[in-house]
CSV table of C-alpha atoms in Angstrom, one decimal:
chain,number,residue,atom,x,y,z
F,6,MET,CA,56.3,102.6,294.3
F,7,GLY,CA,57.3,99.3,294.4
F,8,GLY,CA,58.3,97.1,291.6
F,9,SER,CA,57.6,93.7,290.1
F,10,ARG,CA,59.5,90.6,289.1
F,11,THR,CA,59.4,91.7,285.7
F,12,TYR,CA,60.0,95.3,286.1
F,13,PRO,CA,61.9,95.6,289.4
F,14,TYR,CA,62.0,99.5,289.0
F,15,GLY,CA,58.4,99.9,289.3
F,16,SER,CA,57.9,101.5,286.3
F,17,THR,CA,54.3,102.0,284.3
F,18,SER,CA,53.4,100.6,281.0
F,19,ALA,CA,52.4,104.1,279.8
F,20,VAL,CA,56.3,106.1,280.8
F,21,ARG,CA,57.8,102.8,279.2
F,22,ALA,CA,56.2,103.8,276.0
F,23,HIS,CA,57.0,107.1,276.1
F,24,VAL,CA,60.8,106.2,276.8
F,25,LEU,CA,60.6,103.9,273.5
F,26,ALA,CA,58.7,106.8,271.4
F,27,ALA,CA,61.2,109.5,272.4
F,28,LEU,CA,64.2,107.5,271.9
F,29,GLY,CA,62.6,106.2,268.6
F,30,VAL,CA,62.6,109.8,267.4
F,31,LEU,CA,65.6,111.4,269.1
F,32,LYS,CA,67.9,108.3,268.7
F,33,VAL,CA,69.8,109.2,272.1
F,34,ALA,CA,68.6,111.3,275.0
F,35,THR,CA,69.0,111.8,278.6
F,36,ALA,CA,65.9,110.8,281.1
F,37,ASP,CA,65.4,114.8,281.9
F,38,GLN,CA,64.9,115.4,277.9
F,39,MET,CA,62.3,112.8,277.5
F,40,HIS,CA,60.6,113.7,280.7
F,41,ARG,CA,60.3,117.4,279.1
F,42,LEU,CA,59.6,116.1,275.7
F,43,MET,CA,56.9,113.3,276.6
F,44,ALA,CA,55.4,114.3,280.2
F,45,PRO,CA,56.5,117.8,281.4
F,46,GLY,CA,53.8,117.5,283.9
F,47,HIS,CA,55.5,114.7,286.1
F,48,LYS,CA,56.9,116.1,289.0
F,49,ASP,CA,60.4,115.1,288.1
F,50,ASN,CA,62.1,112.6,285.8
F,51,LYS,CA,62.4,109.8,288.3
F,52,ALA,CA,59.8,107.9,286.1
F,53,PHE,CA,61.8,108.1,283.3
F,54,ARG,CA,64.9,106.9,284.9
F,55,ASN,CA,63.1,104.0,286.2
F,56,ALA,CA,61.4,103.0,282.9
F,57,ALA,CA,64.8,103.1,281.1
F,58,LEU,CA,66.4,100.8,283.8
F,59,ASP,CA,63.1,98.6,283.4
F,60,LEU,CA,63.9,98.8,279.8
F,61,ALA,CA,67.5,98.2,279.7
F,62,ARG,CA,66.9,94.6,281.9
F,63,HIS,CA,64.6,93.5,278.9
F,64,GLY,CA,67.5,94.4,276.5
F,65,LEU,CA,65.4,97.4,274.6
F,66,VAL,CA,67.7,100.2,275.6
F,67,VAL,CA,71.1,100.6,276.7
F,68,SER,CA,73.4,103.5,278.1
F,69,GLU,CA,76.9,103.8,276.5
F,70,GLY,CA,77.7,107.1,278.0
F,71,ASN,CA,77.3,110.3,279.5
F,72,THR,CA,76.5,113.8,278.4
F,73,ARG,CA,79.5,116.5,279.2
F,74,ASP,CA,77.6,117.6,282.2
F,75,GLY,CA,77.4,113.9,283.5
F,76,ASN,CA,73.7,113.1,282.6
F,77,LYS,CA,73.5,109.5,281.6
F,78,LEU,CA,72.4,108.8,277.9
F,79,TRP,CA,70.0,106.3,276.7
F,80,ASN,CA,69.8,105.0,273.2
F,81,LEU,CA,67.7,101.8,271.8
F,82,THR,CA,68.8,98.5,270.9
F,83,PRO,CA,68.0,96.8,267.5
F,84,LEU,CA,65.4,94.9,269.4
F,85,GLY,CA,64.1,98.2,271.1
F,86,LEU,CA,64.1,99.9,267.6
F,87,ASP,CA,61.4,97.5,266.4
F,88,ALA,CA,59.3,98.2,269.6
F,89,ALA,CA,59.7,101.9,269.2
F,90,ALA,CA,58.4,101.3,265.6
F,91,GLU,CA,55.3,99.6,267.4
F,92,VAL,CA,54.8,102.3,269.8
F,93,LEU,CA,55.1,104.9,267.0
F,94,GLY,CA,52.7,103.1,264.5
F,95,ARG,CA,56.1,103.7,262.0
F,96,PRO,CA,57.3,101.0,259.6
F,97,VAL,CA,60.7,99.8,260.9
F,98,GLY,CA,62.3,100.7,257.8
F,99,GLU,CA,61.5,104.4,258.4
F,100,MET,CA,62.9,104.3,262.0
F,101,GLY,CA,66.6,105.0,261.2
F,102,GLY,CA,69.6,103.7,263.2
F,103,THR,CA,70.0,103.1,267.0
F,104,ALA,CA,72.8,105.7,267.3
F,105,ARG,CA,75.0,102.8,268.8
F,106,GLY,CA,78.4,104.5,269.9
F,107,ALA,CA,77.2,108.3,269.6
F,108,ALA,CA,76.7,108.4,273.6
F,109,ARG,CA,80.3,107.7,274.2
F,110,ALA,CA,81.3,111.2,273.0
F,111,GLY,CA,78.6,113.0,274.9
F,112,ALA,CA,76.8,113.5,271.7
F,113,PRO,CA,76.8,116.9,271.9
F,114,HIS,CA,74.9,117.7,268.4
F,115,ALA,CA,72.4,115.4,269.3
F,116,MET,CA,71.6,116.9,272.5
F,117,ALA,CA,71.3,120.3,270.8
F,118,VAL,CA,68.6,118.4,268.1
F,119,ASN,CA,66.9,117.4,271.1
F,120,GLU,CA,66.5,120.3,273.0
F,121,THR,CA,65.6,122.1,269.4
F,122,VAL,CA,62.7,119.6,269.3
F,123,ILE,CA,61.5,120.2,272.7
F,124,ALA,CA,61.5,123.7,272.1
F,125,ILE,CA,59.4,123.8,269.2
F,126,THR,CA,57.3,120.7,270.5
F,127,ARG,CA,56.3,122.2,273.7
F,128,THR,CA,54.6,119.4,275.0
F,129,PRO,CA,51.7,120.7,277.2
F,130,ALA,CA,52.0,119.5,281.1
F,131,THR,CA,48.9,117.4,282.1
F,132,LEU,CA,48.2,116.6,285.7
F,133,THR,CA,49.4,113.2,286.7
F,134,CYS,CA,47.7,113.0,290.4
F,135,PRO,CA,44.3,112.5,291.0
F,136,VAL,CA,42.1,115.9,290.6
F,137,PRO,CA,40.5,116.2,294.2
F,138,ARG,CA,36.5,116.6,294.1
F,139,ARG,CA,35.0,120.0,294.0
F,140,GLN,CA,33.1,120.8,297.4
F,141,THR,CA,29.1,121.1,296.9
F,142,THR,CA,28.7,123.5,299.7
F,143,LEU,CA,28.9,126.8,298.9
F,144,VAL,CA,32.0,128.9,299.9
F,145,LEU,CA,32.2,132.9,300.1
F,146,VAL,CA,35.6,134.0,299.0
F,147,ALA,CA,36.6,137.3,300.5
F,148,SER,CA,37.4,139.8,298.1
F,149,PRO,CA,40.8,141.7,298.2
F,150,ALA,CA,41.3,144.5,300.8
F,151,ALA,CA,41.6,147.8,298.9
F,152,GLY,CA,45.0,148.5,297.8
F,153,GLN,CA,45.8,144.8,298.0
F,154,THR,CA,46.8,142.9,294.9
F,155,PRO,CA,45.6,139.7,294.0
F,156,ALA,CA,47.6,136.6,293.8
F,157,PRO,CA,48.9,136.0,290.3
F,158,GLU,CA,47.6,133.1,288.2
F,159,PRO,CA,49.9,130.2,287.1
F,160,ALA,CA,51.4,131.3,283.7
F,161,LEU,CA,50.4,129.0,281.1
F,162,GLN,CA,53.2,127.8,278.7
F,163,GLU,CA,53.0,128.7,275.3
F,164,GLN,CA,51.6,126.0,272.7
F,165,GLY,CA,54.2,124.6,270.3
F,166,MET,CA,54.0,122.5,267.2
F,167,GLY,CA,53.3,119.0,266.7
F,168,TRP,CA,54.0,116.2,268.8
F,169,ILE,CA,56.6,113.2,269.1
F,170,GLY,CA,55.2,111.6,266.0
F,171,SER,CA,55.5,114.8,263.9
F,172,TRP,CA,59.3,114.4,264.1
F,173,SER,CA,61.9,112.5,262.4
F,174,THR,CA,65.7,113.2,263.2
F,175,GLU,CA,68.8,112.1,261.3
F,176,VAL,CA,66.6,111.8,257.9
F,177,PRO,CA,68.5,111.0,254.7
F,178,LEU,CA,67.3,112.4,251.6
F,179,SER,CA,68.8,110.5,248.5
F,180,LEU,CA,68.6,111.3,245.4
F,181,PRO,CA,66.5,109.5,242.7
F,182,SER,CA,69.1,108.8,240.5
F,183,SER,CA,71.6,107.7,243.0
F,184,ARG,CA,72.6,104.0,242.5
F,185,THR,CA,73.6,103.9,246.0
F,186,SER,CA,72.0,104.3,249.5
F,187,ARG,CA,74.4,107.1,250.2
F,188,ALA,CA,72.3,110.2,251.1
F,189,GLY,CA,72.7,113.5,249.1
F,190,VAL,CA,71.8,115.2,252.0
F,191,ARG,CA,71.0,114.6,255.7
F,192,ALA,CA,68.5,116.9,257.7
F,193,ASP,CA,69.2,116.8,261.2
F,194,ALA,CA,65.4,116.9,261.9
F,195,VAL,CA,62.1,117.0,260.2
F,196,LEU,CA,58.7,118.5,261.5
F,197,GLN,CA,55.4,117.6,259.9
F,198,ALA,CA,52.7,119.7,261.7
F,199,GLN,CA,50.0,120.0,259.2
F,200,GLU,CA,47.7,121.1,262.1
F,201,ALA,CA,49.9,123.9,262.8
F,202,GLY,CA,50.0,124.9,259.0
F,203,LEU,CA,53.5,123.6,258.4
F,204,PRO,CA,53.1,120.8,256.3
F,205,VAL,CA,57.1,120.0,256.2
F,206,LEU,CA,60.1,121.9,257.9
F,207,PHE,CA,63.4,120.8,257.5
F,208,VAL,CA,65.8,121.6,260.3
F,209,GLU,CA,69.3,122.0,260.7
F,210,VAL,CA,71.1,122.4,264.0
F,211,ASP,CA,74.4,124.5,264.2
F,212,ASN,CA,76.6,124.1,267.3
F,213,CYS,CA,78.8,127.0,265.8
F,214,THR,CA,81.8,124.4,266.0
F,215,GLU,CA,82.3,124.1,262.0
F,216,ALA,CA,83.0,126.7,259.5
F,217,ALA,CA,80.3,129.0,258.2
F,218,ASP,CA,81.1,128.0,254.5
F,219,THR,CA,80.4,124.1,255.3
F,220,LEU,CA,77.0,125.1,256.6
F,221,ALA,CA,76.4,127.2,253.6
F,222,ALA,CA,77.7,124.2,251.2
F,223,LYS,CA,75.0,121.7,252.8
F,224,PHE,CA,72.1,124.3,251.0
F,225,GLU,CA,73.4,123.3,247.4
F,226,LYS,CA,73.0,119.8,248.2
F,227,TYR,CA,69.4,120.5,249.6
F,228,LEU,CA,68.7,122.5,246.3
F,229,ARG,CA,69.7,119.6,244.2
F,230,TYR,CA,67.4,117.3,245.9
F,231,PHE,CA,64.6,119.5,245.8
F,232,ARG,CA,65.1,120.0,242.1
F,233,SER,CA,65.4,116.3,241.6
F,234,LYS,CA,62.3,114.4,239.9
F,235,THR,CA,60.7,111.0,240.2
F,236,LYS,CA,57.5,109.3,238.6
F,237,ASP,CA,54.2,109.7,239.9
F,238,SER,CA,51.3,106.8,239.9
F,239,LEU,CA,50.3,108.2,236.5
F,240,GLY,CA,53.9,107.9,235.1
F,241,GLY,CA,54.3,111.7,235.2
F,242,GLU,CA,57.3,113.6,236.7
F,243,MET,CA,56.7,114.8,240.4
F,244,PRO,CA,59.4,116.5,242.6
F,245,ALA,CA,61.1,113.9,244.2
F,246,TRP,CA,60.2,115.0,247.9
F,247,ARG,CA,56.5,114.8,247.3
F,248,ALA,CA,56.8,111.3,247.3
F,249,ARG,CA,57.6,111.5,250.9
F,250,TYR,CA,55.9,114.6,252.3
F,251,ARG,CA,52.9,116.7,251.6
F,252,PRO,CA,52.6,120.0,249.4
F,253,THR,CA,53.9,122.9,251.3
F,254,GLY,CA,51.0,125.3,249.9
F,255,ARG,CA,53.2,127.8,249.3
F,256,THR,CA,55.4,128.8,245.7
F,257,GLY,CA,59.0,127.4,246.0
F,258,HIS,CA,60.7,124.4,247.6
F,259,PRO,CA,60.3,123.2,251.3
F,260,PRO,CA,61.5,125.8,254.3
F,261,VAL,CA,64.8,125.0,256.0
F,262,ALA,CA,65.3,126.2,259.2
F,263,ILE,CA,68.6,126.7,260.8
F,264,VAL,CA,68.8,126.8,264.8
F,265,PHE,CA,72.0,128.4,265.9
F,266,ASN,CA,73.3,127.0,269.3
F,267,PRO,CA,76.2,129.2,270.0
F,268,GLY,CA,76.2,128.5,273.9
F,269,THR,CA,79.4,129.9,275.7
F,270,ARG,CA,81.7,129.5,273.0
F,271,THR,CA,80.4,132.3,270.5
F,272,GLY,CA,79.6,135.7,271.4
F,273,PRO,CA,77.0,137.8,270.0
F,274,GLN,CA,78.6,139.6,267.4
F,275,ALA,CA,80.6,136.4,266.2
F,276,LEU,CA,77.2,134.9,266.1
F,277,LYS,CA,75.7,137.7,263.8
F,278,ASN,CA,78.9,137.4,261.8
F,279,ARG,CA,78.3,134.0,261.5
F,280,MET,CA,74.8,134.9,260.4
F,281,ASN,CA,75.6,137.4,257.7
F,282,ARG,CA,78.0,134.9,256.4
F,283,VAL,CA,75.9,132.0,255.9
F,284,MET,CA,73.4,134.4,254.4
F,285,GLU,CA,75.8,135.8,251.8
F,286,GLN,CA,77.0,132.4,250.8
F,287,THR,CA,73.7,131.0,250.4
F,288,ARG,CA,72.1,133.7,248.5
F,289,PRO,CA,71.8,132.3,245.0
F,290,VAL,CA,69.7,129.4,246.8
F,291,TRP,CA,67.0,131.8,248.5
F,292,SER,CA,66.8,134.9,246.6
F,293,GLY,CA,64.6,134.2,244.0
F,294,THR,CA,64.6,135.5,240.2
F,295,TYR,CA,63.9,139.2,239.7
F,296,HIS,CA,61.4,139.8,237.0
F,297,SER,CA,61.4,143.7,236.2
F,298,GLY,CA,57.7,145.5,234.6
F,299,ILE,CA,56.2,149.0,234.4
F,300,GLY,CA,53.2,149.3,236.4
F,301,TYR,CA,49.7,150.0,235.1
F,302,GLY,CA,49.2,153.8,234.4
F,303,THR,CA,52.5,154.9,235.3
F,304,GLU,CA,56.3,155.2,233.9
F,305,ASP,CA,57.8,153.7,237.3
F,306,GLU,CA,59.2,150.5,237.4
F,307,ASP,CA,57.8,147.9,239.7
F,308,GLY,CA,58.8,144.0,239.5
F,309,TYR,CA,58.2,140.7,241.3
F,310,TYR,CA,60.4,138.0,242.5
F,311,ASP,CA,60.1,134.3,241.3
F,312,TYR,CA,60.5,132.1,244.3
F,313,ALA,CA,59.6,128.8,242.1
F,314,ASP,CA,62.8,127.6,242.4
F,315,ALA,CA,64.1,129.3,245.9
F,316,ILE,CA,64.5,127.7,249.3
F,317,PRO,CA,63.1,129.8,252.3
F,318,ILE,CA,65.7,129.6,254.7
F,319,LEU,CA,65.0,130.8,258.3
F,320,PHE,CA,67.3,131.7,261.1
F,321,THR,CA,66.5,131.4,264.8
F,322,THR,CA,68.5,130.5,267.7
F,323,LEU,CA,67.9,127.7,270.6
F,324,ASP,CA,67.8,130.5,273.4
F,325,ARG,CA,64.9,132.2,271.3
F,326,LEU,CA,62.9,129.1,270.8
F,327,GLN,CA,63.3,128.0,274.3
F,328,ALA,CA,62.2,131.3,275.6
F,329,GLY,CA,59.4,132.4,273.3
F,330,GLY,CA,58.5,129.3,271.5
F,331,PRO,CA,58.1,128.8,268.0
F,332,HIS,CA,54.9,130.8,267.4
F,333,THR,CA,56.5,134.0,268.5
F,334,ALA,CA,58.4,136.3,266.3
F,335,VAL,CA,61.6,134.1,266.4
F,336,TRP,CA,62.5,133.7,262.9
F,337,TRP,CA,64.6,135.6,260.6
F,338,ARG,CA,63.9,135.0,256.9
F,339,CYS,CA,66.7,135.3,254.8
F,340,GLY,CA,65.6,138.5,252.5
F,341,HIS,CA,62.8,139.9,254.8
F,342,GLY,CA,65.7,141.7,257.3
F,343,ARG,CA,63.3,141.5,260.6
F,344,TRP,CA,62.2,138.9,263.0
F,345,GLU,CA,59.2,137.7,262.1
F,346,ALA,CA,56.6,135.1,263.6
F,347,LEU,CA,56.5,131.8,261.4
F,348,PRO,CA,53.5,132.7,258.9
F,349,ASP,CA,55.0,135.9,258.0
F,350,ALA,CA,58.6,134.9,257.8
F,351,LEU,CA,56.9,132.0,255.1
F,352,ALA,CA,54.9,134.6,253.3
F,353,ASN,CA,56.6,136.1,249.9
F,354,PRO,CA,55.7,139.6,250.1
F,355,ALA,CA,57.7,140.4,247.1
F,356,ASP,CA,56.4,137.6,244.5
F,357,TYR,CA,53.9,137.7,241.5
F,358,ASP,CA,50.8,137.8,243.9
F,359,ALA,CA,52.1,140.6,245.7
F,360,TRP,CA,52.8,142.4,242.4
F,361,SER,CA,49.3,141.6,241.0
F,362,VAL,CA,47.4,143.2,244.2
F,363,ARG,CA,49.9,146.4,243.7
F,364,ASP,CA,48.9,146.5,239.9
F,365,LYS,CA,45.3,146.4,240.6
F,366,GLN,CA,45.4,149.2,243.1
F,367,ARG,CA,47.7,151.2,240.4
F,368,ARG,CA,44.7,150.2,237.8
F,369,LEU,CA,41.9,151.3,240.1
F,370,ARG,CA,43.7,154.4,240.9
F,371,TYR,CA,44.3,155.3,237.0
F,372,GLU,CA,41.0,154.6,236.2
F,373,GLU,CA,39.6,156.8,239.3
F,374,LYS,CA,42.0,159.4,237.7
F,375,LEU,CA,40.7,159.3,234.2
F,376,ARG,CA,36.9,159.6,235.7
F,377,ARG,CA,37.8,162.7,237.6
F,378,GLU,CA,39.5,164.0,234.4
F,379,ARG,CA,36.0,163.6,232.5
F,380,GLU,CA,34.0,165.2,235.1
F,381,ALA,CA,35.9,168.2,235.2
F,382,ALA,CA,35.8,168.2,231.2
F,383,ARG,CA,32.0,168.0,231.3
F,384,GLU,CA,31.5,170.8,234.3
F,385,ARG,CA,34.0,172.8,232.1
F,386,TRP,CA,31.9,172.3,229.2
F,387,ALA,CA,28.8,172.7,230.9
F,388,GLN,CA,29.8,176.3,232.4
F,389,GLU,CA,31.2,177.8,228.9
F,390,PRO,CA,28.7,180.3,227.2
F,391,GLU,CA,26.6,179.3,223.8
F,392,PRO,CA,28.5,180.6,220.6
F,393,GLU,CA,26.4,183.5,218.9
F,394,PRO,CA,24.8,182.3,215.6
F,395,GLY,CA,26.7,183.8,212.7
F,396,PRO,CA,25.2,185.5,209.8
F,397,GLU,CA,22.8,183.2,207.5
F,398,PRO,CA,24.7,182.3,204.0
F,399,GLU,CA,23.4,183.9,201.0
F,400,PRO,CA,21.2,181.9,198.5
F,401,VAL,CA,22.8,180.3,196.0
F,402,PRO,CA,21.1,180.0,192.3
F,403,PRO,CA,20.0,177.1,190.9
F,404,CYS,CA,21.2,175.4,188.0
F,405,GLU,CA,19.5,176.9,184.8
F,406,ARG,CA,19.4,173.1,183.2
F,407,CYS,CA,18.8,170.5,186.3
F,408,GLY,CA,17.7,173.1,189.2
F,409,LEU,CA,20.2,171.8,191.7
F,410,PRO,CA,22.4,174.5,193.4
F,411,ILE,CA,25.3,175.8,191.0
F,412,ASN,CA,27.9,174.9,193.8
F,413,SER,CA,26.9,171.5,194.4
F,414,PRO,CA,29.5,168.9,193.8
F,415,GLY,CA,29.8,166.5,191.0
F,416,TYR,CA,31.1,163.4,189.8
F,417,ASP,CA,33.7,165.2,187.7
F,418,VAL,CA,34.3,168.6,189.1
F,419,GLU,CA,38.0,168.3,188.4
F,420,PHE,CA,37.6,168.2,184.5
F,421,ALA,CA,34.2,170.2,183.9
F,422,PRO,CA,34.7,173.5,182.3
F,423,GLU,CA,34.9,176.8,184.0
F,424,GLU,CA,32.0,178.2,186.0
F,425,ASP,CA,29.6,180.2,183.8
F,426,GLY,CA,27.1,181.2,186.8
F,427,ARG,CA,24.4,179.4,185.2
F,428,HIS,CA,25.0,175.8,185.5
F,429,CYS,CA,26.4,173.2,187.7
F,430,SER,CA,29.3,171.2,187.1
F,431,ASN,CA,27.6,168.3,185.8
F,432,CYS,CA,25.8,170.1,183.6
F,433,ARG,CA,28.5,172.1,182.3
F,434,SER,CA,30.0,168.8,181.6
F,435,ASP,CA,27.2,167.5,179.5
F,436,ILE,CA,26.8,170.5,177.7
F,437,GLN,CA,30.3,170.4,176.7
F,438,ARG,CA,29.9,166.8,175.3
F,439,GLN,CA,26.6,167.6,173.3
F,440,TYR,CA,27.4,167.6,169.3
F,441,PRO,CA,27.6,170.8,167.9
F,442,THR,CA,25.0,171.9,165.2
F,443,LEU,CA,25.9,173.3,161.8
F,444,ARG,CA,26.5,176.8,162.5
F,445,GLN,CA,28.8,176.0,165.4
F,446,ALA,CA,30.8,173.5,163.2
F,447,LEU,CA,31.2,176.2,160.7
F,448,PHE,CA,31.6,179.2,163.1
F,449,GLY,CA,32.5,177.7,166.6
F,450,ARG,CA,30.8,177.8,169.7
F,451,ARG,CA,30.0,181.3,170.8
F,452,PRO,CA,29.4,181.9,174.8
F,453,ARG,CA,26.4,182.7,175.9
F,454,SER,CA,25.7,186.4,177.3
F,455,LYS,CA,24.6,185.9,181.1
């Protein structure tokens, strides 16, 4: 395409907007990275090179160096930062810096962050050439001959998460109590993909060039940031990170993913040792608090973990993301012990909710056991023979004074006189309390013969 006097390299406004948006998020990138992130359907990255050259003529972008493999690096100027904010629809204050001077050293860490963003986003390729009209005449297509394999259909790229506007890089996370603007921790990248079920994901990219202890120590800063509080609109307390990001919908702090990029410097065993060391060093951050308990209807101990003050830490590698995409089993959640898809990695199978489900199942099993035992007891009772009737008791003679049975209980059985075989205990007590006659007073009472 021929250029114009304003844009001599012949770039289009759409591609120039792609370049500004990509550099507004990535800060520094090559034309090939911008091409793969924004419009992979283009045949090559020539359109992005031309757009960057045209924008450079207007003072919006600048190239200050090359990558270690010789590709030219582009970054925004202060004027280009304002233009990128307009394209992305973001306030200029949220755009960050212009990465001035980063390209002079090849920007190896920024290149790894860019590749991570591209691997997770996986922008679908769209056609950039006119689509030919379909023929209206009927065309007969011969079926493949017997034994002939039909031509394979083009494979579709696995869908990613978010788009360029879902990302932010080099994000400072300042503590509310800090009197300076110095960040408590700086995230390499932050993804907000609500449509993918991921309200916020903090991403750390590790080129395996620094000590594992240095990487692990960064999570103590994350924990302090997530624990910090601020005031909401009603004057109450809320987590400071909630002032900028949506709630995750899960127990605990937002997840943080570490993308390891060993390259050719670190072998498989060395990478595994590095992951294990980082996992052990960060155990107090991600392990949660264990609460023991006794299950319903059993003496076996069955507890759960409380993740309210824990950070879900996810491990992955750049080559795994590039090969399978973010929706496959490329995530290793610290504490799970296996590679999982992202929803499974973010789940908490050992938390209180899972314990409640297990306890409910135990209660149902215990109640079912009691029901079976009651039914078995009723069946045994139904099969037992009726007991034979015993001999009828002999009739008890009535009291001569009141007519009640002699052995009927009385109110003063304990203090009643001895049985005489003729009166009940109440009558014997009444007779004893009667005033004696003159004869009984002179000669005493005589027991009456039976």
